Amino acid sequence: MQQQLECVSLQVCVSVLGPLESVVRRCLGPEGGSVLFTRDTGETLISRHGQRVLSTLHLEHPMARMVLDCVCAHAKSTGDGTKSFILLLSALLRAIQDSAHMRRKASWSNPALQNLANRLMALSRNELDDIIIHQVTPYASSYCSHHSDKLEHSILDYLISGYISGRTGAGQAEILKHILCEFYYKSKRDQNTTETISFIHSHFNVLHTRVAGLPVGCSEVIEGLVVTRDWSVWTELRGPIKALVLYESFGSSLGDNITVCFQQDWLSRTESITKQKLAYLLELQVNVVLSSVKQPECVLQWARMNHVALLECVDSDQLDFLCNINFPETLSHPQHIVMLKYCKRLQLGGLRCAQLGIYSNAHTLVLCAPAPGLLDQTVCVSRGSMEGSYAGWRSFACRWCV
């Protein structure tokens, strides 16, 4: 009776993985097709990205959800291989099932199954690693430089093209390949390969901008940091520029030692302290204010009167990035002064943006697509290509160091 339950359990595993296998098999490889999803809201999603396809499915069976968790963990570690994971796992379970049918049922006792599991674990931990070291790494090394600080243009083409071609259409893949290679080389300059890929991988969220309503071919690489906010107060400025970075309203940190007796007296004290702080900014020759929150009207009026550019509601992650790479001068927490090469207004389709010139070699990847679903896929594939390149190059660099 116990062995019958084990056989049924194996059958359930094969049955659960069957539909997942049939879904990913359709979009496998450069010649594979796309999967069309229609949500209850009427929104459609077209994708060939394995992890994105599997994550979009509504999986109810615990086995299916466990497999999805394993796939996501594998993709996070390697940056690739979600469809291959499902196909190989399905083939392995079917082979075990076929072997069980060919043997006597008595031979598949619980110790026998445990022994099989242990042998599979040993294969994955020991023998597969040896295969990678002795069979795959030398082959890859013949294409890549022996030194991990160099990555030739053709090799980067192969890495990115191989990743993208299995996840997007041919036309879109060709466009994205050129844009991503351009993004890498413009971000590189004096850094080595490991530093550049690590930098892009770590800061991709702030180094890309989404633009819906334009063709994918309008995607481009723009120097500096692109903020998807329009200037609240704009004035033409010439660099170098001193910029004040704020994370709170300018009048919110006025000190706790103010004695308040009447509301009118408190308001006058507040206004006086605010004016003193704004006057101090002029002494410091601050030309730009970058704020993560809305500022009071008195700050906007001060900016207009003194020809100071003001940008509000900037993403906090972008401000953190700006401070981290610019070695800012700290006035009082959380106020910092950073140096910028220039400030510009930027029009991306129907989106008005701000462009901030940074002295470090940072560029922004502008990704365009005609519809939100296609834009999400474009961003997902672009991020995945950088994650895959980071994981692959880190693995090669570690093996070369050994």
mmCIF file of C-alpha atoms in Angstrom:
data_model
loop_
_atom_site.group_PDB
_atom_site.id
_atom_site.type_symbol
_atom_site.label_atom_id
_atom_site.label_comp_id
_atom_site.label_asym_id
_atom_site.label_seq_id
_atom_site.Cartn_x
_atom_site.Cartn_y
_atom_site.Cartn_z
ATOM 1 C CA MET A 1 0.000 0.000 0.000
ATOM 2 C CA GLN A 2 2.867 2.341 0.829
ATOM 3 C CA GLN A 3 4.551 1.725 -2.538
ATOM 4 C CA GLN A 4 1.290 2.394 -4.337
ATOM 5 C CA LEU A 5 1.103 5.792 -2.646
ATOM 6 C CA GLU A 6 4.678 6.525 -3.725
ATOM 7 C CA CYS A 7 3.860 5.598 -7.320
ATOM 8 C CA VAL A 8 0.760 7.812 -7.263
ATOM 9 C CA SER A 9 2.847 10.643 -5.802
ATOM 10 C CA LEU A 10 5.300 10.354 -8.689
ATOM 11 C CA GLN A 11 2.407 10.339 -11.140
ATOM 12 C CA VAL A 12 1.029 13.495 -9.560
ATOM 13 C CA CYS A 13 4.395 15.216 -9.937
ATOM 14 C CA VAL A 14 4.542 14.286 -13.619
ATOM 15 C CA SER A 15 0.941 15.425 -14.131
ATOM 16 C CA VAL A 16 1.558 18.775 -12.437
ATOM 17 C CA LEU A 17 4.695 19.506 -14.442
ATOM 18 C CA GLY A 18 3.127 18.448 -17.746
ATOM 19 C CA PRO A 19 1.119 21.673 -18.309
ATOM 20 C CA LEU A 20 4.085 23.839 -17.247
ATOM 21 C CA GLU A 21 6.303 21.962 -19.686
ATOM 22 C CA SER A 22 3.835 22.409 -22.541
ATOM 23 C CA VAL A 23 3.675 26.167 -21.900
ATOM 24 C CA VAL A 24 7.416 26.816 -21.844
ATOM 25 C CA ARG A 25 8.161 24.402 -24.693
ATOM 26 C CA ARG A 26 6.237 26.623 -27.093
ATOM 27 C CA CYS A 27 8.525 29.587 -26.459
ATOM 28 C CA LEU A 28 11.862 27.765 -26.206
ATOM 29 C CA GLY A 29 14.798 28.957 -28.287
ATOM 30 C CA PRO A 30 15.165 31.631 -30.978
ATOM 31 C CA GLU A 31 12.501 29.998 -33.148
ATOM 32 C CA GLY A 32 9.980 29.661 -30.332
ATOM 33 C CA GLY A 33 6.700 31.550 -30.251
ATOM 34 C CA SER A 34 5.233 33.928 -27.678
ATOM 35 C CA VAL A 35 2.614 33.213 -25.042
ATOM 36 C CA LEU A 36 -0.478 35.434 -24.969
ATOM 37 C CA PHE A 37 -2.135 36.078 -21.601
ATOM 38 C CA THR A 38 -5.453 37.882 -21.147
ATOM 39 C CA ARG A 39 -6.298 39.146 -17.686
ATOM 40 C CA ASP A 40 -9.816 39.614 -16.283
ATOM 41 C CA THR A 41 -9.424 43.356 -16.811
ATOM 42 C CA GLY A 42 -8.943 42.811 -20.549
ATOM 43 C CA GLU A 43 -5.238 43.670 -20.394
ATOM 44 C CA THR A 44 -3.075 41.440 -22.568
ATOM 45 C CA LEU A 45 0.483 40.266 -22.031
ATOM 46 C CA ILE A 46 2.686 38.783 -24.767
ATOM 47 C CA SER A 47 5.931 37.262 -23.576
ATOM 48 C CA ARG A 48 8.564 34.605 -24.248
ATOM 49 C CA HIS A 49 10.415 35.166 -20.985
ATOM 50 C CA GLY A 50 10.290 31.884 -19.057
ATOM 51 C CA GLN A 51 10.192 33.261 -15.528
ATOM 52 C CA ARG A 52 7.699 35.947 -16.498
ATOM 53 C CA VAL A 53 5.447 33.394 -18.209
ATOM 54 C CA LEU A 54 5.521 31.005 -15.229
ATOM 55 C CA SER A 55 4.998 33.808 -12.693
ATOM 56 C CA THR A 56 1.926 35.019 -14.572
ATOM 57 C CA LEU A 57 0.190 31.636 -14.302
ATOM 58 C CA HIS A 58 -2.292 31.116 -11.461
ATOM 59 C CA LEU A 59 -0.857 27.982 -9.860
ATOM 60 C CA GLU A 60 -3.029 26.334 -7.210
ATOM 61 C CA HIS A 61 -1.308 22.981 -6.700
ATOM 62 C CA PRO A 62 1.334 23.069 -3.900
ATOM 63 C CA MET A 63 3.741 21.075 -6.069
ATOM 64 C CA ALA A 64 3.447 23.618 -8.882
ATOM 65 C CA ARG A 65 4.067 26.527 -6.504
ATOM 66 C CA MET A 66 7.095 24.763 -5.035
ATOM 67 C CA VAL A 67 8.529 24.232 -8.527
ATOM 68 C CA LEU A 68 7.964 27.920 -9.307
ATOM 69 C CA ASP A 69 9.832 28.907 -6.134
ATOM 70 C CA CYS A 70 12.741 26.673 -7.180
ATOM 71 C CA VAL A 71 12.725 28.168 -10.684
ATOM 72 C CA CYS A 72 12.810 31.724 -9.289
ATOM 73 C CA ALA A 73 15.666 30.812 -6.923
ATOM 74 C CA HIS A 74 17.586 29.279 -9.842
ATOM 75 C CA ALA A 75 16.992 32.369 -12.008
ATOM 76 C CA LYS A 76 18.119 34.672 -9.197
ATOM 77 C CA SER A 77 21.345 32.712 -8.836
ATOM 78 C CA THR A 78 22.193 32.246 -12.519
ATOM 79 C CA GLY A 79 20.117 34.895 -14.322
ATOM 80 C CA ASP A 80 18.929 32.355 -16.894
ATOM 81 C CA GLY A 81 17.647 28.833 -17.499
ATOM 82 C CA THR A 82 14.032 28.924 -16.263
ATOM 83 C CA LYS A 83 12.586 27.104 -19.284
ATOM 84 C CA SER A 84 15.428 24.581 -19.340
ATOM 85 C CA PHE A 85 14.848 23.959 -15.625
ATOM 86 C CA ILE A 86 11.230 22.939 -16.246
ATOM 87 C CA LEU A 87 12.038 20.823 -19.301
ATOM 88 C CA LEU A 88 14.909 18.970 -17.606
ATOM 89 C CA LEU A 89 12.923 18.379 -14.425
ATOM 90 C CA SER A 90 9.967 17.007 -16.399
ATOM 91 C CA ALA A 91 12.223 14.722 -18.430
ATOM 92 C CA LEU A 92 13.918 13.473 -15.244
ATOM 93 C CA LEU A 93 10.623 12.652 -13.538
ATOM 94 C CA ARG A 94 9.301 10.872 -16.620
ATOM 95 C CA ALA A 95 12.501 8.824 -16.838
ATOM 96 C CA ILE A 96 12.145 7.819 -13.180
ATOM 97 C CA GLN A 97 8.513 6.917 -13.793
ATOM 98 C CA ASP A 98 9.389 4.820 -16.849
ATOM 99 C CA SER A 99 12.130 3.083 -14.902
ATOM 100 C CA ALA A 100 9.695 2.336 -12.072
ATOM 101 C CA HIS A 101 7.290 0.690 -14.522
ATOM 102 C CA MET A 102 10.065 -1.459 -15.968
ATOM 103 C CA ARG A 103 11.208 -2.661 -12.554
ATOM 104 C CA ARG A 104 9.303 -4.635 -10.045
ATOM 105 C CA LYS A 105 7.354 -2.543 -7.622
ATOM 106 C CA ALA A 106 9.089 -4.228 -4.705
ATOM 107 C CA SER A 107 12.418 -2.875 -5.810
ATOM 108 C CA TRP A 108 11.194 0.709 -5.372
ATOM 109 C CA SER A 109 11.099 0.697 -1.611
ATOM 110 C CA ASN A 110 11.548 3.828 0.464
ATOM 111 C CA PRO A 111 15.321 3.189 0.937
ATOM 112 C CA ALA A 112 15.680 2.739 -2.818
ATOM 113 C CA LEU A 113 13.982 6.058 -3.502
ATOM 114 C CA GLN A 114 16.121 7.757 -0.858
ATOM 115 C CA ASN A 115 19.226 6.275 -2.464
ATOM 116 C CA LEU A 116 18.136 7.624 -5.854
ATOM 117 C CA ALA A 117 17.615 11.103 -4.356
ATOM 118 C CA ASN A 118 21.063 11.005 -2.749
ATOM 119 C CA ARG A 119 22.699 9.967 -6.029
ATOM 120 C CA LEU A 120 20.963 12.803 -7.892
ATOM 121 C CA MET A 121 22.167 15.290 -5.265
ATOM 122 C CA ALA A 122 25.710 13.955 -5.562
ATOM 123 C CA LEU A 123 25.496 14.268 -9.344
ATOM 124 C CA SER A 124 24.414 17.911 -9.161
ATOM 125 C CA ARG A 125 26.975 18.887 -6.521
ATOM 126 C CA ASN A 126 30.032 16.989 -7.721
ATOM 127 C CA GLU A 127 29.943 15.569 -11.229
ATOM 128 C CA LEU A 128 28.091 18.443 -12.902
ATOM 129 C CA ASP A 129 30.535 20.941 -11.413
ATOM 130 C CA ASP A 130 33.447 18.918 -12.826
ATOM 131 C CA ILE A 131 31.749 18.859 -16.231
ATOM 132 C CA ILE A 132 31.392 22.653 -16.178
ATOM 133 C CA ILE A 133 35.028 23.155 -15.138
ATOM 134 C CA HIS A 134 36.595 20.739 -17.629
ATOM 135 C CA GLN A 135 34.192 20.826 -20.575
ATOM 136 C CA VAL A 136 32.349 24.176 -20.602
ATOM 137 C CA THR A 137 34.759 26.705 -19.087
ATOM 138 C CA PRO A 138 37.683 26.030 -21.484
ATOM 139 C CA TYR A 139 35.322 26.341 -24.440
ATOM 140 C CA ALA A 140 33.938 29.649 -23.149
ATOM 141 C CA SER A 141 37.426 30.848 -22.284
ATOM 142 C CA SER A 142 38.471 30.479 -25.911
ATOM 143 C CA TYR A 143 35.963 33.205 -26.759
ATOM 144 C CA CYS A 144 36.525 35.401 -23.729
ATOM 145 C CA SER A 145 39.752 37.081 -22.747
ATOM 146 C CA HIS A 146 41.824 35.219 -20.191
ATOM 147 C CA HIS A 147 41.842 38.357 -18.083
ATOM 148 C CA SER A 148 38.547 39.213 -16.456
ATOM 149 C CA ASP A 149 38.970 42.963 -17.027
ATOM 150 C CA LYS A 150 38.338 42.796 -20.787
ATOM 151 C CA LEU A 151 35.206 42.032 -22.743
ATOM 152 C CA GLU A 152 35.428 42.339 -26.518
ATOM 153 C CA HIS A 153 32.506 43.867 -28.411
ATOM 154 C CA SER A 154 31.717 40.665 -30.324
ATOM 155 C CA ILE A 155 31.680 38.607 -27.105
ATOM 156 C CA LEU A 156 29.241 41.010 -25.472
ATOM 157 C CA ASP A 157 27.070 40.738 -28.597
ATOM 158 C CA TYR A 158 27.022 36.951 -28.225
ATOM 159 C CA LEU A 159 26.178 37.079 -24.520
ATOM 160 C CA ILE A 160 23.345 39.597 -24.829
ATOM 161 C CA SER A 161 22.013 38.309 -28.151
ATOM 162 C CA GLY A 162 21.915 34.737 -26.856
ATOM 163 C CA TYR A 163 19.864 35.837 -23.869
ATOM 164 C CA ILE A 164 17.469 38.187 -25.656
ATOM 165 C CA SER A 165 16.767 36.076 -28.760
ATOM 166 C CA GLY A 166 14.975 33.446 -26.676
ATOM 167 C CA ARG A 167 12.722 36.009 -25.009
ATOM 168 C CA THR A 168 11.673 38.534 -27.667
ATOM 169 C CA GLY A 169 10.929 38.655 -31.367
ATOM 170 C CA ALA A 170 13.763 38.890 -33.894
ATOM 171 C CA GLY A 171 13.255 42.586 -34.694
ATOM 172 C CA GLN A 172 12.996 43.659 -31.075
ATOM 173 C CA ALA A 173 15.981 41.489 -30.105
ATOM 174 C CA GLU A 174 18.230 43.165 -32.675
ATOM 175 C CA ILE A 175 17.279 46.639 -31.433
ATOM 176 C CA LEU A 176 17.747 45.780 -27.771
ATOM 177 C CA LYS A 177 21.077 44.089 -28.423
ATOM 178 C CA HIS A 178 22.587 47.257 -29.905
ATOM 179 C CA ILE A 179 21.079 49.495 -27.208
ATOM 180 C CA LEU A 180 22.294 47.307 -24.332
ATOM 181 C CA CYS A 181 25.791 46.994 -25.800
ATOM 182 C CA GLU A 182 25.908 50.784 -26.210
ATOM 183 C CA PHE A 183 24.715 51.186 -22.618
ATOM 184 C CA TYR A 184 27.495 48.907 -21.362
ATOM 185 C CA TYR A 185 30.316 50.615 -23.285
ATOM 186 C CA LYS A 186 29.180 54.141 -22.433
ATOM 187 C CA SER A 187 29.002 53.171 -18.761
ATOM 188 C CA LYS A 188 32.402 51.448 -18.867
ATOM 189 C CA ARG A 189 35.060 53.996 -19.789
ATOM 190 C CA ASP A 190 37.972 53.417 -17.325
ATOM 191 C CA GLN A 191 36.357 50.590 -15.337
ATOM 192 C CA ASN A 192 37.121 46.926 -15.923
ATOM 193 C CA THR A 193 34.467 44.439 -16.989
ATOM 194 C CA THR A 194 33.660 43.136 -13.512
ATOM 195 C CA GLU A 195 33.256 46.650 -12.078
ATOM 196 C CA THR A 196 31.089 47.835 -14.975
ATOM 197 C CA ILE A 197 28.728 44.859 -14.987
ATOM 198 C CA SER A 198 28.491 44.934 -11.197
ATOM 199 C CA PHE A 199 27.715 48.671 -11.279
ATOM 200 C CA ILE A 200 24.955 48.279 -13.868
ATOM 201 C CA HIS A 201 23.534 45.208 -12.135
ATOM 202 C CA SER A 202 23.436 46.935 -8.718
ATOM 203 C CA HIS A 203 21.917 50.217 -9.933
ATOM 204 C CA PHE A 204 19.749 49.129 -12.874
ATOM 205 C CA ASN A 205 16.555 50.367 -11.185
ATOM 206 C CA VAL A 206 17.800 53.984 -11.169
ATOM 207 C CA LEU A 207 19.729 53.746 -14.455
ATOM 208 C CA HIS A 208 16.744 53.008 -16.686
ATOM 209 C CA THR A 209 13.637 54.978 -17.614
ATOM 210 C CA ARG A 210 10.384 53.631 -19.083
ATOM 211 C CA VAL A 211 8.587 55.455 -21.888
ATOM 212 C CA ALA A 212 5.269 54.073 -23.133
ATOM 213 C CA GLY A 213 3.674 55.048 -26.448
ATOM 214 C CA LEU A 214 6.836 55.009 -28.603
ATOM 215 C CA PRO A 215 8.287 52.227 -30.799
ATOM 216 C CA VAL A 216 11.006 50.026 -29.343
ATOM 217 C CA GLY A 217 13.370 51.549 -31.913
ATOM 218 C CA CYS A 218 13.147 54.896 -30.074
ATOM 219 C CA SER A 219 15.029 53.415 -27.118
ATOM 220 C CA GLU A 220 18.320 55.199 -26.497
ATOM 221 C CA VAL A 221 21.167 55.781 -24.053
ATOM 222 C CA ILE A 222 21.319 59.270 -22.521
ATOM 223 C CA GLU A 223 24.219 60.734 -20.604
ATOM 224 C CA GLY A 224 23.649 61.446 -16.930
ATOM 225 C CA LEU A 225 20.633 60.686 -14.775
ATOM 226 C CA VAL A 226 17.121 61.012 -16.206
ATOM 227 C CA VAL A 227 14.406 61.886 -13.685
ATOM 228 C CA THR A 228 10.835 61.367 -14.857
ATOM 229 C CA ARG A 229 9.648 64.630 -13.305
ATOM 230 C CA ASP A 230 9.281 68.066 -14.827
ATOM 231 C CA TRP A 231 10.977 71.048 -13.205
ATOM 232 C CA SER A 232 8.692 72.900 -10.778
ATOM 233 C CA VAL A 233 10.848 75.990 -11.301
ATOM 234 C CA TRP A 234 13.154 76.109 -14.292
ATOM 235 C CA THR A 235 15.984 78.441 -15.217
ATOM 236 C CA GLU A 236 18.854 78.017 -17.666
ATOM 237 C CA LEU A 237 22.097 77.234 -15.865
ATOM 238 C CA ARG A 238 25.712 76.708 -16.860
ATOM 239 C CA GLY A 239 27.945 74.214 -15.116
ATOM 240 C CA PRO A 240 29.473 73.436 -12.806
ATOM 241 C CA ILE A 241 26.315 73.553 -10.682
ATOM 242 C CA LYS A 242 25.810 73.202 -6.946
ATOM 243 C CA ALA A 243 22.677 71.218 -6.134
ATOM 244 C CA LEU A 244 20.990 70.834 -2.754
ATOM 245 C CA VAL A 245 19.473 67.385 -2.100
ATOM 246 C CA LEU A 246 16.478 67.330 0.268
ATOM 247 C CA TYR A 247 14.500 64.402 1.633
ATOM 248 C CA GLU A 248 11.902 66.435 3.516
ATOM 249 C CA SER A 249 10.075 69.726 3.363
ATOM 250 C CA PHE A 250 12.485 72.627 3.770
ATOM 251 C CA GLY A 251 10.647 74.074 6.749
ATOM 252 C CA SER A 252 10.034 70.773 8.566
ATOM 253 C CA SER A 253 13.329 70.702 10.513
ATOM 254 C CA LEU A 254 13.406 74.103 12.197
ATOM 255 C CA GLY A 255 14.648 72.926 15.569
ATOM 256 C CA ASP A 256 12.937 71.709 18.722
ATOM 257 C CA ASN A 257 14.046 74.549 21.014
ATOM 258 C CA ILE A 258 11.526 77.130 19.821
ATOM 259 C CA THR A 259 9.132 78.280 22.535
ATOM 260 C CA VAL A 260 5.633 78.606 21.119
ATOM 261 C CA CYS A 261 3.099 80.746 22.957
ATOM 262 C CA PHE A 262 0.756 81.849 20.207
ATOM 263 C CA GLN A 263 0.165 80.532 16.713
ATOM 264 C CA GLN A 264 0.916 83.908 15.129
ATOM 265 C CA ASP A 265 4.235 84.142 16.964
ATOM 266 C CA TRP A 266 5.138 80.595 15.882
ATOM 267 C CA LEU A 267 4.351 81.367 12.246
ATOM 268 C CA SER A 268 6.522 84.468 12.286
ATOM 269 C CA ARG A 269 9.408 82.541 13.835
ATOM 270 C CA THR A 270 9.013 79.774 11.280
ATOM 271 C CA GLU A 271 9.025 82.232 8.387
ATOM 272 C CA SER A 272 12.074 83.993 9.787
ATOM 273 C CA ILE A 273 14.067 80.773 10.170
ATOM 274 C CA THR A 274 13.084 79.623 6.687
ATOM 275 C CA LYS A 275 14.269 82.914 5.183
ATOM 276 C CA GLN A 276 17.581 82.599 7.037
ATOM 277 C CA LYS A 277 18.128 79.082 5.673
ATOM 278 C CA LEU A 278 17.243 80.127 2.127
ATOM 279 C CA ALA A 279 19.594 83.101 2.377
ATOM 280 C CA TYR A 280 22.332 80.739 3.538
ATOM 281 C CA LEU A 281 21.811 78.635 0.397
ATOM 282 C CA LEU A 282 22.449 81.713 -1.722
ATOM 283 C CA GLU A 283 25.701 82.309 0.184
ATOM 284 C CA LEU A 284 26.692 78.732 -0.680
ATOM 285 C CA GLN A 285 25.876 79.522 -4.352
ATOM 286 C CA VAL A 286 23.293 76.731 -4.613
ATOM 287 C CA ASN A 287 21.715 76.829 -8.097
ATOM 288 C CA VAL A 288 19.492 73.731 -8.009
ATOM 289 C CA VAL A 289 17.265 72.122 -5.381
ATOM 290 C CA LEU A 290 16.406 68.427 -5.767
ATOM 291 C CA SER A 291 13.684 67.289 -3.382
ATOM 292 C CA SER A 292 11.973 63.958 -2.771
ATOM 293 C CA VAL A 293 8.845 65.745 -1.472
ATOM 294 C CA LYS A 294 6.735 68.775 -2.349
ATOM 295 C CA GLN A 295 8.132 72.032 -1.001
ATOM 296 C CA PRO A 296 6.054 74.899 0.459
ATOM 297 C CA GLU A 297 5.031 77.768 -1.758
ATOM 298 C CA CYS A 298 7.509 80.143 -0.134
ATOM 299 C CA VAL A 299 10.380 77.943 -1.379
ATOM 300 C CA LEU A 300 8.993 78.005 -4.939
ATOM 301 C CA GLN A 301 8.700 81.806 -4.801
ATOM 302 C CA TRP A 302 12.255 82.082 -3.460
ATOM 303 C CA ALA A 303 13.498 79.853 -6.304
ATOM 304 C CA ARG A 304 11.755 81.982 -8.956
ATOM 305 C CA MET A 305 13.060 85.243 -7.524
ATOM 306 C CA ASN A 306 16.660 84.010 -7.237
ATOM 307 C CA HIS A 307 16.856 82.017 -10.495
ATOM 308 C CA VAL A 308 17.203 78.656 -8.733
ATOM 309 C CA ALA A 309 15.928 75.544 -10.502
ATOM 310 C CA LEU A 310 13.665 73.328 -8.348
ATOM 311 C CA LEU A 311 12.810 69.680 -8.998
ATOM 312 C CA GLU A 312 10.265 68.068 -6.658
ATOM 313 C CA CYS A 313 9.073 64.511 -5.959
ATOM 314 C CA VAL A 314 12.310 62.911 -7.161
ATOM 315 C CA ASP A 315 12.578 59.211 -6.410
ATOM 316 C CA SER A 316 14.516 58.718 -3.169
ATOM 317 C CA ASP A 317 16.580 55.912 -4.716
ATOM 318 C CA GLN A 318 17.782 58.297 -7.417
ATOM 319 C CA LEU A 319 18.755 60.896 -4.829
ATOM 320 C CA ASP A 320 20.610 58.227 -2.836
ATOM 321 C CA PHE A 321 22.433 57.158 -5.989
ATOM 322 C CA LEU A 322 23.325 60.758 -6.780
ATOM 323 C CA CYS A 323 24.773 61.296 -3.306
ATOM 324 C CA ASN A 324 26.637 57.991 -3.201
ATOM 325 C CA ILE A 325 28.587 58.537 -6.421
ATOM 326 C CA ASN A 326 29.238 62.282 -6.010
ATOM 327 C CA PHE A 327 30.866 62.427 -2.543
ATOM 328 C CA PRO A 328 28.437 65.092 -1.317
ATOM 329 C CA GLU A 329 29.015 67.848 1.200
ATOM 330 C CA THR A 330 26.612 67.323 4.114
ATOM 331 C CA LEU A 331 25.024 70.452 5.569
ATOM 332 C CA SER A 332 22.741 68.798 8.144
ATOM 333 C CA HIS A 333 21.087 65.419 7.876
ATOM 334 C CA PRO A 334 19.289 64.829 5.555
ATOM 335 C CA GLN A 335 20.563 67.780 3.469
ATOM 336 C CA HIS A 336 23.479 67.333 1.061
ATOM 337 C CA ILE A 337 25.180 69.384 -1.633
ATOM 338 C CA VAL A 338 26.363 67.661 -4.808
ATOM 339 C CA MET A 339 28.102 68.977 -7.920
ATOM 340 C CA LEU A 340 26.483 68.582 -11.348
ATOM 341 C CA LYS A 341 27.907 69.226 -14.812
ATOM 342 C CA TYR A 342 24.618 70.559 -16.165
ATOM 343 C CA CYS A 343 20.838 70.467 -15.824
ATOM 344 C CA LYS A 344 18.490 70.185 -18.796
ATOM 345 C CA ARG A 345 14.848 69.760 -19.721
ATOM 346 C CA LEU A 346 14.104 66.626 -21.677
ATOM 347 C CA GLN A 347 11.098 65.501 -23.710
ATOM 348 C CA LEU A 348 10.636 61.722 -24.099
ATOM 349 C CA GLY A 349 7.473 61.143 -26.096
ATOM 350 C CA GLY A 350 4.695 62.694 -24.011
ATOM 351 C CA LEU A 351 6.864 62.633 -20.890
ATOM 352 C CA ARG A 352 8.653 65.725 -19.614
ATOM 353 C CA CYS A 353 11.799 64.842 -17.705
ATOM 354 C CA ALA A 354 14.857 66.371 -16.096
ATOM 355 C CA GLN A 355 18.383 65.428 -17.171
ATOM 356 C CA LEU A 356 21.152 65.755 -14.594
ATOM 357 C CA GLY A 357 24.764 65.684 -15.749
ATOM 358 C CA ILE A 358 26.946 63.685 -13.343
ATOM 359 C CA TYR A 359 30.743 63.879 -13.140
ATOM 360 C CA SER A 360 30.975 60.106 -12.778
ATOM 361 C CA ASN A 361 30.432 58.077 -15.934
ATOM 362 C CA ALA A 362 26.736 57.318 -15.407
ATOM 363 C CA HIS A 363 24.260 56.959 -18.278
ATOM 364 C CA THR A 364 20.534 56.241 -18.372
ATOM 365 C CA LEU A 365 18.981 53.512 -20.492
ATOM 366 C CA VAL A 366 15.713 54.819 -21.959
ATOM 367 C CA LEU A 367 13.458 51.883 -22.905
ATOM 368 C CA CYS A 368 10.448 52.516 -25.138
ATOM 369 C CA ALA A 369 7.505 50.372 -26.233
ATOM 370 C CA PRO A 370 4.093 51.145 -27.742
ATOM 371 C CA ALA A 371 2.034 49.434 -24.995
ATOM 372 C CA PRO A 372 2.463 48.948 -21.228
ATOM 373 C CA GLY A 373 2.591 45.136 -21.480
ATOM 374 C CA LEU A 374 5.282 45.204 -24.153
ATOM 375 C CA LEU A 375 7.169 47.862 -22.183
ATOM 376 C CA ASP A 376 7.174 45.632 -19.083
ATOM 377 C CA GLN A 377 8.571 42.791 -21.176
ATOM 378 C CA THR A 378 11.268 45.032 -22.676
ATOM 379 C CA VAL A 379 12.370 46.201 -19.228
ATOM 380 C CA CYS A 380 12.262 42.663 -17.843
ATOM 381 C CA VAL A 381 14.402 41.297 -20.682
ATOM 382 C CA SER A 382 16.891 44.170 -20.434
ATOM 383 C CA ARG A 383 17.267 43.726 -16.689
ATOM 384 C CA GLY A 384 17.568 39.959 -17.128
ATOM 385 C CA SER A 385 20.310 40.312 -19.730
ATOM 386 C CA MET A 386 22.367 42.370 -17.292
ATOM 387 C CA GLU A 387 21.706 39.916 -14.461
ATOM 388 C CA GLY A 388 22.685 37.012 -16.706
ATOM 389 C CA SER A 389 25.850 38.770 -17.868
ATOM 390 C CA TYR A 390 26.729 39.613 -14.264
ATOM 391 C CA ALA A 391 26.205 36.019 -13.056
ATOM 392 C CA GLY A 392 28.056 34.522 -16.031
ATOM 393 C CA TRP A 393 31.005 36.872 -15.948
ATOM 394 C CA ARG A 394 31.348 36.589 -12.173
ATOM 395 C CA SER A 395 31.451 32.813 -12.518
ATOM 396 C CA PHE A 396 34.143 32.992 -15.244
ATOM 397 C CA ALA A 397 36.186 35.511 -13.257
ATOM 398 C CA CYS A 398 36.100 33.277 -10.155
ATOM 399 C CA ARG A 399 37.220 30.215 -12.126
ATOM 400 C CA TRP A 400 40.051 32.144 -13.806
ATOM 401 C CA CYS A 401 41.237 33.371 -10.403
ATOM 402 C CA VAL A 402 41.406 29.750 -9.237
#
